[in-house]
Amino acid sequence: MTKTRLKTDAATSLRMQRIKTVKTEPERRVEQILRRESISFRRNLRLLPGSPDFVLVDRGVAVFVDGCFWHGCPRCFAGTRRNRSWWAAKIESNRQRDKRVNARLRRRGYRVLHLWEHYSDRQMEDRLMKVISSSH
Ligand SMILES: [Zn+2]
């Protein structure tokens, strides 16, 4: 990991960083699932692109729990906002950032899993187990 990369991360993600320092309720649920399944993980690994919420180091999986609001969840927020063009631009820029982060993680050999915060425990667990069982 180069210093340049870390700098770019910090510059492009200040707003998100501020939000992500607080452990959210959906993140606590993911943590519980991982503990229950005895899957080891690290939290908020800032040395990696995007500072993933969970990194399953042994399995090479980076996990993000995406806030429906900031990441423009199609189920929760499609077309329901006031001030639409401002939000559309904002959310689009977050999405583009997610894509860049995903690509950078994949280049480092990680598989990337995004979980919406609205997911039930069951949905989160299903998706986690699916990506884990396809481990190399
Ligand atoms: Zn949602």
Coordinates of N, CA, C and O and ligand atoms in Angstrom, one line a residue:
M1 N 0.8 -1.2 0.0 CA 0.0 0.0 0.0 C 0.9 1.3 0.0 O 1.8 1.4 0.8
T2 N 0.6 2.1 -0.9 CA 1.5 3.3 -1.0 C 0.9 4.5 -0.3 O -0.3 4.5 0.0
K3 N 1.7 5.4 0.1 CA 1.2 6.6 0.8 C 0.3 7.4 -0.1 O -0.7 8.0 0.4
T4 N 0.6 7.4 -1.4 CA -0.3 8.2 -2.3 C -1.7 7.7 -2.2 O -2.7 8.5 -2.1
R5 N -1.9 6.4 -2.2 CA -3.2 5.8 -2.2 C -3.9 6.2 -0.9 O -5.1 6.5 -1.0
L6 N -3.2 6.1 0.2 CA -3.9 6.4 1.5 C -4.3 7.9 1.5 O -5.4 8.2 1.9
K7 N -3.5 8.7 0.9 CA -3.9 10.2 0.8 C -5.1 10.4 0.0 O -6.0 11.1 0.4
T8 N -5.2 9.7 -1.1 CA -6.3 9.9 -2.0 C -7.6 9.4 -1.2 O -8.6 10.1 -1.3
D9 N -7.5 8.3 -0.6 CA -8.6 7.8 0.2 C -9.1 8.8 1.2 O -10.3 9.1 1.2
A10 N -8.2 9.4 1.9 CA -8.6 10.3 3.0 C -9.3 11.5 2.3 O -10.3 12.0 2.8
A11 N -8.7 12.0 1.2 CA -9.2 13.2 0.6 C -10.6 12.9 0.1 O -11.5 13.8 0.2
T12 N -10.9 11.8 -0.5 CA -12.1 11.5 -1.2 C -13.2 11.0 -0.2 O -14.4 10.9 -0.6
S13 N -12.8 10.7 1.0 CA -13.8 10.0 1.8 C -14.0 10.7 3.2 O -14.5 10.0 4.1
L14 N -13.7 11.9 3.3 CA -13.8 12.5 4.6 C -15.2 12.5 5.2 O -15.3 12.1 6.4
R15 N -16.1 12.8 4.4 CA -17.5 12.8 5.0 C -17.9 11.4 5.5 O -18.5 11.3 6.5
M16 N -17.6 10.4 4.6 CA -18.0 9.1 5.0 C -17.2 8.6 6.2 O -17.8 7.9 7.1
Q17 N -16.0 8.9 6.3 CA -15.1 8.5 7.4 C -15.8 9.0 8.7 O -15.8 8.3 9.7
R18 N -16.2 10.2 8.7 CA -16.8 10.8 9.9 C -18.0 10.0 10.4 O -18.2 9.7 11.5
I19 N -18.8 9.6 9.4 CA -20.0 8.8 9.7 C -19.6 7.4 10.2 O -20.2 6.9 11.1
K20 N -18.5 6.8 9.5 CA -18.2 5.4 9.7 C -17.5 5.2 11.0 O -17.3 4.0 11.4
T21 N -17.1 6.2 11.7 CA -16.3 6.0 13.0 C -17.3 5.4 14.0 O -16.9 4.8 15.0
V22 N -18.6 5.7 13.9 CA -19.5 5.2 14.8 C -20.0 3.8 14.4 O -20.3 3.6 13.3
K23 N -20.0 2.9 15.3 CA -20.4 1.5 15.0 C -21.9 1.5 15.0 O -22.6 1.9 15.9
T24 N -22.5 1.2 13.8 CA -23.9 1.2 13.6 C -24.6 0.0 14.1 O -23.9 -1.1 14.2
E25 N -25.9 0.0 14.2 CA -26.7 -1.1 14.6 C -26.5 -2.3 13.6 O -26.3 -3.4 14.0
P26 N -26.6 -2.0 12.3 CA -26.4 -3.1 11.4 C -25.0 -3.7 11.5 O -24.8 -5.0 11.3
E27 N -24.0 -2.9 11.7 CA -22.7 -3.5 11.9 C -22.6 -4.4 13.1 O -21.9 -5.4 13.1
R28 N -23.3 -4.0 14.2 CA -23.3 -4.9 15.3 C -23.9 -6.2 15.0 O -23.5 -7.3 15.5
R29 N -24.9 -6.2 14.2 CA -25.6 -7.5 13.8 C -24.6 -8.3 13.0 O -24.6 -9.5 13.2
V30 N -23.9 -7.7 12.1 CA -22.9 -8.5 11.3 C -21.9 -9.1 12.2 O -21.5 -10.2 12.1
E31 N -21.4 -8.3 13.1 CA -20.4 -8.7 14.1 C -20.9 -10.0 14.9 O -20.2 -10.9 15.1
Q32 N -22.2 -9.9 15.3 CA -22.7 -11.0 16.0 C -22.8 -12.3 15.2 O -22.4 -13.4 15.7
I33 N -23.1 -12.1 13.9 CA -23.2 -13.3 13.0 C -21.8 -13.9 12.9 O -21.6 -15.1 13.0
L34 N -20.8 -13.0 12.6 CA -19.4 -13.5 12.5 C -18.9 -14.3 13.7 O -18.3 -15.3 13.6
R35 N -19.2 -13.7 14.9 CA -18.8 -14.3 16.1 C -19.5 -15.7 16.3 O -18.9 -16.7 16.7
R36 N -20.8 -15.7 16.0 CA -21.5 -16.9 16.2 C -21.0 -18.0 15.3 O -20.9 -19.2 15.7
E37 N -20.5 -17.6 14.1 CA -20.0 -18.6 13.1 C -18.5 -18.8 13.3 O -17.9 -19.5 12.5
S38 N -18.0 -18.2 14.3 CA -16.5 -18.4 14.6 C -15.7 -18.0 13.4 O -14.7 -18.6 13.1
I39 N -16.0 -16.9 12.8 CA -15.3 -16.4 11.6 C -14.4 -15.2 12.1 O -15.0 -14.2 12.7
S40 N -13.1 -15.3 12.0 CA -12.3 -14.2 12.5 C -12.3 -13.0 11.6 O -12.4 -13.2 10.4
F41 N -12.3 -11.8 12.2 CA -12.3 -10.6 11.4 C -11.6 -9.5 12.0 O -11.3 -9.6 13.2
R42 N -11.3 -8.5 11.2 CA -10.8 -7.2 11.7 C -11.8 -6.2 11.4 O -12.5 -6.3 10.4
R43 N -11.9 -5.2 12.2 CA -12.8 -4.1 12.0 C -12.1 -2.8 11.5 O -11.0 -2.5 11.9
N44 N -12.8 -2.1 10.5 CA -12.3 -0.8 10.1 C -10.8 -0.8 9.8 O -10.1 0.0 10.4
L45 N -10.4 -1.6 8.9 CA -9.0 -1.7 8.6 C -8.7 -0.5 7.7 O -8.9 -0.5 6.5
R46 N -8.2 0.6 8.3 CA -8.0 1.8 7.5 C -6.9 1.8 6.5 O -6.7 2.7 5.7
L47 N -6.0 0.8 6.6 CA -4.9 0.7 5.6 C -5.4 0.2 4.3 O -4.7 0.3 3.3
L48 N -6.6 -0.4 4.3 CA -7.2 -0.8 3.0 C -8.1 0.2 2.4 O -8.7 1.0 3.1
P49 N -8.1 0.2 1.0 CA -9.0 1.2 0.3 C -10.4 1.1 0.9 O -11.0 0.1 1.1
G50 N -11.0 2.3 1.2 CA -12.4 2.4 1.6 C -12.6 2.1 3.1 O -13.7 2.1 3.6
S51 N -11.5 1.6 3.8 CA -11.6 1.3 5.2 C -12.8 0.4 5.4 O -13.8 0.7 6.1
P52 N -12.7 -0.9 4.9 CA -13.9 -1.8 5.0 C -14.4 -2.0 6.5 O -13.5 -2.0 7.4
D53 N -15.6 -2.1 6.6 CA -16.2 -2.3 8.0 C -15.7 -3.6 8.6 O -15.4 -3.6 9.8
F54 N -15.6 -4.6 7.8 CA -15.0 -5.9 8.3 C -14.1 -6.5 7.3 O -14.4 -6.4 6.1
V55 N -13.0 -7.0 7.7 CA -12.1 -7.7 6.8 C -11.9 -9.1 7.4 O -11.5 -9.3 8.5
L56 N -12.3 -10.1 6.6 CA -12.1 -11.5 7.0 C -10.7 -11.9 6.4 O -10.6 -12.3 5.3
V57 N -9.7 -11.6 7.2 CA -8.3 -11.6 6.7 C -8.0 -13.0 6.1 O -7.5 -13.1 5.0
D58 N -8.3 -14.0 6.9 CA -7.9 -15.4 6.4 C -8.6 -15.7 5.1 O -8.0 -16.6 4.4
R59 N -9.7 -15.2 4.9 CA -10.5 -15.6 3.7 C -10.4 -14.6 2.5 O -11.0 -14.8 1.5
G60 N -9.7 -13.5 2.8 CA -9.6 -12.5 1.7 C -10.9 -11.9 1.3 O -11.1 -11.7 0.1
V61 N -11.7 -11.6 2.3 CA -13.0 -10.9 2.0 C -13.1 -9.6 2.7 O -12.9 -9.5 3.9
A62 N -13.5 -8.6 2.0 CA -13.8 -7.3 2.6 C -15.3 -7.0 2.6 O -15.9 -7.2 1.6
V63 N -15.8 -6.6 3.8 CA -17.2 -6.5 3.9 C -17.6 -5.0 4.3 O -17.0 -4.5 5.2
F64 N -18.5 -4.5 3.5 CA -19.0 -3.1 3.8 C -20.5 -3.3 4.2 O -21.3 -4.0 3.5
V65 N -20.9 -2.6 5.3 CA -22.3 -2.5 5.6 C -22.7 -1.1 5.1 O -22.3 -0.1 5.7
D66 N -23.5 -1.0 4.0 CA -23.8 0.3 3.4 C -25.1 0.9 4.0 O -26.1 0.2 4.0
G67 N -25.0 2.1 4.4 CA -26.2 2.8 4.8 C -27.1 3.1 3.6 O -26.6 3.5 2.6
C68 N -28.3 2.7 3.8 CA -29.3 2.9 2.7 C -29.4 4.4 2.2 O -29.5 4.6 1.0
F69 N -29.2 5.2 3.2 CA -29.3 6.7 2.9 C -28.2 7.1 2.0 O -28.4 7.7 0.9
W70 N -27.0 6.9 2.4 CA -25.8 7.5 1.7 C -25.5 6.8 0.5 O -24.8 7.3 -0.4
H71 N -25.8 5.5 0.4 CA -25.4 4.7 -0.8 C -26.6 4.6 -1.8 O -26.5 3.8 -2.7
G72 N -27.7 5.2 -1.5 CA -28.8 5.3 -2.4 C -29.4 3.9 -2.6 O -29.7 3.5 -3.8
C73 N -29.8 3.2 -1.6 CA -30.4 1.9 -1.7 C -31.7 2.1 -2.5 O -32.6 2.9 -2.2
P74 N -31.8 1.2 -3.6 CA -33.0 1.3 -4.5 C -34.3 0.9 -3.7 O -35.3 1.4 -4.1
R75 N -34.2 0.1 -2.8 CA -35.4 -0.3 -2.1 C -35.9 0.8 -1.1 O -37.1 1.1 -1.1
C76 N -35.0 1.4 -0.4 CA -35.4 2.3 0.6 C -35.6 3.7 0.2 O -36.4 4.5 0.7
F77 N -34.8 4.2 -0.9 CA -34.8 5.6 -1.2 C -35.1 6.0 -2.6 O -35.0 7.1 -2.9
A78 N -35.4 5.0 -3.4 CA -35.6 5.4 -4.9 C -36.7 6.4 -5.0 O -37.9 6.1 -4.7
G79 N -36.4 7.5 -5.5 CA -37.4 8.5 -5.9 C -38.2 9.1 -4.9 O -39.3 9.7 -5.1
T80 N -37.8 9.0 -3.6 CA -38.7 9.5 -2.5 C -38.2 10.8 -1.9 O -38.8 11.3 -1.0
R81 N -37.1 11.3 -2.4 CA -36.5 12.5 -1.8 C -37.0 13.8 -2.3 O -37.3 13.9 -3.5
R82 N -37.0 14.8 -1.5 CA -37.1 16.1 -1.9 C -35.7 16.5 -2.5 O -34.7 15.8 -2.2
N83 N -35.7 17.7 -3.1 CA -34.4 18.2 -3.6 C -33.6 17.1 -4.4 O -32.5 16.8 -4.2
R84 N -34.3 16.5 -5.3 CA -33.9 15.3 -6.0 C -32.5 15.4 -6.7 O -31.7 14.5 -6.6
S85 N -32.3 16.5 -7.4 CA -31.1 16.6 -8.3 C -29.9 16.6 -7.4 O -28.9 16.0 -7.6
W86 N -30.0 17.4 -6.3 CA -28.9 17.4 -5.3 C -28.5 16.1 -4.8 O -27.4 15.6 -4.8
W87 N -29.6 15.3 -4.4 CA -29.3 14.0 -3.8 C -28.9 13.0 -4.9 O -28.0 12.2 -4.6
A88 N -29.4 13.2 -6.1 CA -29.0 12.2 -7.1 C -27.5 12.4 -7.4 O -26.8 11.4 -7.5
A89 N -27.0 13.6 -7.4 CA -25.6 13.9 -7.7 C -24.8 13.3 -6.5 O -23.7 12.7 -6.7
K90 N -25.2 13.6 -5.3 CA -24.5 13.1 -4.1 C -24.4 11.6 -4.1 O -23.3 11.1 -3.8
I91 N -25.5 11.0 -4.3 CA -25.5 9.5 -4.2 C -24.7 8.9 -5.3 O -24.0 7.9 -5.2
E92 N -24.9 9.5 -6.5 CA -24.1 9.0 -7.6 C -22.6 9.1 -7.4 O -21.8 8.2 -7.7
S93 N -22.2 10.2 -6.7 CA -20.7 10.3 -6.4 C -20.3 9.2 -5.4 O -19.2 8.7 -5.4
N94 N -21.2 8.9 -4.4 CA -20.9 7.9 -3.5 C -20.8 6.5 -4.2 O -19.9 5.7 -3.9
R95 N -21.7 6.3 -5.1 CA -21.7 5.0 -5.9 C -20.4 4.9 -6.7 O -19.8 3.8 -6.8
Q96 N -20.0 6.0 -7.3 CA -18.8 5.9 -8.1 C -17.6 5.6 -7.2 O -16.7 4.9 -7.6
R97 N -17.6 6.2 -6.0 CA -16.5 6.0 -5.1 C -16.5 4.5 -4.7 O -15.5 3.9 -4.6
D98 N -17.7 4.0 -4.4 CA -17.8 2.5 -4.0 C -17.2 1.7 -5.1 O -16.4 0.7 -4.8
K99 N -17.5 2.0 -6.4 CA -16.9 1.2 -7.5 C -15.4 1.3 -7.5 O -14.8 0.3 -7.7
R100 N -14.9 2.5 -7.3 CA -13.4 2.6 -7.3 C -12.8 1.8 -6.2 O -11.8 1.1 -6.4
V101 N -13.4 1.9 -5.0 CA -12.9 1.2 -3.9 C -13.0 -0.3 -4.1 O -12.0 -1.1 -3.9
N102 N -14.1 -0.8 -4.7 CA -14.2 -2.2 -5.0 C -13.1 -2.7 -5.9 O -12.5 -3.7 -5.7
A103 N -12.8 -1.9 -7.0 CA -11.8 -2.3 -8.0 C -10.5 -2.3 -7.3 O -9.7 -3.2 -7.6
R104 N -10.2 -1.4 -6.4 CA -8.9 -1.4 -5.8 C -8.7 -2.5 -4.9 O -7.6 -3.1 -4.8
L105 N -9.7 -2.9 -4.1 CA -9.7 -4.0 -3.3 C -9.5 -5.3 -4.1 O -8.7 -6.2 -3.7
R106 N -10.2 -5.4 -5.2 CA -10.1 -6.6 -6.0 C -8.7 -6.8 -6.6 O -8.2 -7.9 -6.7
R107 N -8.1 -5.7 -7.0 CA -6.7 -5.7 -7.5 C -5.8 -6.2 -6.4 O -4.7 -6.8 -6.7
R108 N -6.1 -6.0 -5.2 CA -5.2 -6.6 -4.1 C -5.6 -8.0 -3.7 O -5.1 -8.5 -2.7
G109 N -6.6 -8.6 -4.4 CA -6.9 -10.0 -4.2 C -8.0 -10.2 -3.2 O -8.3 -11.3 -2.8
Y110 N -8.7 -9.1 -2.9 CA -9.9 -9.3 -2.0 C -11.2 -9.5 -2.8 O -11.3 -9.0 -3.9
R111 N -12.1 -10.3 -2.2 CA -13.4 -10.3 -2.7 C -14.2 -9.3 -1.9 O -13.9 -9.1 -0.7
V112 N -15.2 -8.6 -2.5 CA -15.8 -7.5 -1.8 C -17.3 -7.8 -1.7 O -18.0 -8.2 -2.7
L113 N -17.8 -7.7 -0.5 CA -19.2 -7.9 -0.2 C -19.9 -6.7 0.4 O -19.3 -6.1 1.3
H114 N -20.9 -6.2 -0.2 CA -21.7 -5.1 0.3 C -23.0 -5.6 0.8 O -23.7 -6.3 0.2
L115 N -23.3 -5.2 2.1 CA -24.6 -5.5 2.7 C -25.4 -4.2 2.9 O -24.8 -3.3 3.5
W116 N -26.6 -4.2 2.5 CA -27.5 -3.1 2.9 C -27.9 -3.1 4.3 O -28.1 -4.2 4.9
E117 N -27.9 -2.0 4.9 CA -28.3 -1.9 6.3 C -29.7 -2.4 6.6 O -30.0 -2.8 7.7
H118 N -30.6 -2.4 5.6 CA -31.9 -2.8 5.8 C -32.1 -4.4 5.8 O -33.2 -4.9 6.1
Y119 N -31.0 -5.1 5.4 CA -31.1 -6.5 5.4 C -31.5 -7.1 6.8 O -31.0 -6.6 7.8
S120 N -32.2 -8.1 6.7 CA -32.5 -8.9 8.0 C -31.3 -9.7 8.4 O -30.3 -9.8 7.5
D121 N -31.2 -10.1 9.6 CA -30.1 -11.0 10.0 C -29.9 -12.1 9.1 O -28.8 -12.5 8.7
R122 N -31.0 -12.7 8.7 CA -31.0 -13.9 7.8 C -30.3 -13.5 6.5 O -29.5 -14.3 5.9
Q123 N -30.7 -12.4 5.9 CA -30.2 -12.0 4.6 C -28.7 -11.7 4.7 O -27.9 -12.1 3.8
M124 N -28.3 -11.1 5.8 CA -26.9 -10.8 6.0 C -26.1 -12.1 6.1 O -25.1 -12.3 5.5
E125 N -26.6 -13.0 6.9 CA -26.0 -14.3 7.1 C -25.8 -15.0 5.8 O -24.8 -15.6 5.5
D126 N -26.9 -15.1 5.0 CA -26.9 -15.8 3.8 C -25.8 -15.3 2.8 O -25.1 -16.1 2.2
R127 N -25.7 -14.0 2.8 CA -24.7 -13.4 1.8 C -23.3 -13.6 2.3 O -22.4 -13.8 1.6
L128 N -23.1 -13.5 3.7 CA -21.8 -13.7 4.2 C -21.4 -15.2 4.0 O -20.2 -15.4 3.5
M129 N -22.3 -16.1 4.2 CA -21.9 -17.5 4.1 C -21.7 -17.9 2.6 O -20.8 -18.7 2.3
K130 N -22.4 -17.2 1.7 CA -22.2 -17.5 0.3 C -20.8 -17.1 -0.1 O -20.1 -17.9 -0.8
V131 N -20.4 -15.9 0.3 CA -19.1 -15.4 -0.2 C -18.0 -16.2 0.5 O -16.9 -16.5 0.0
I132 N -18.2 -16.6 1.8 CA -17.2 -17.4 2.5 C -17.1 -18.8 1.9 O -16.0 -19.3 1.8
S133 N -18.2 -19.4 1.6 CA -18.1 -20.8 1.1 C -17.5 -20.9 -0.3 O -17.0 -21.9 -0.7
S134 N -17.5 -19.7 -1.0 CA -16.8 -19.7 -2.3 C -15.3 -19.3 -2.2 O -14.7 -19.0 -3.1
S135 N -14.8 -19.4 -0.9 CA -13.4 -19.0 -0.7 C -12.5 -19.9 -1.4 O -12.8 -21.1 -1.6
H136 N -11.4 -19.4 -1.8 CA -10.4 -20.2 -2.5 C -9.7 -21.1 -1.5 O -9.7 -20.9 -0.3
Ligands
ZN1 ZN -32.2 -0.2 2.0

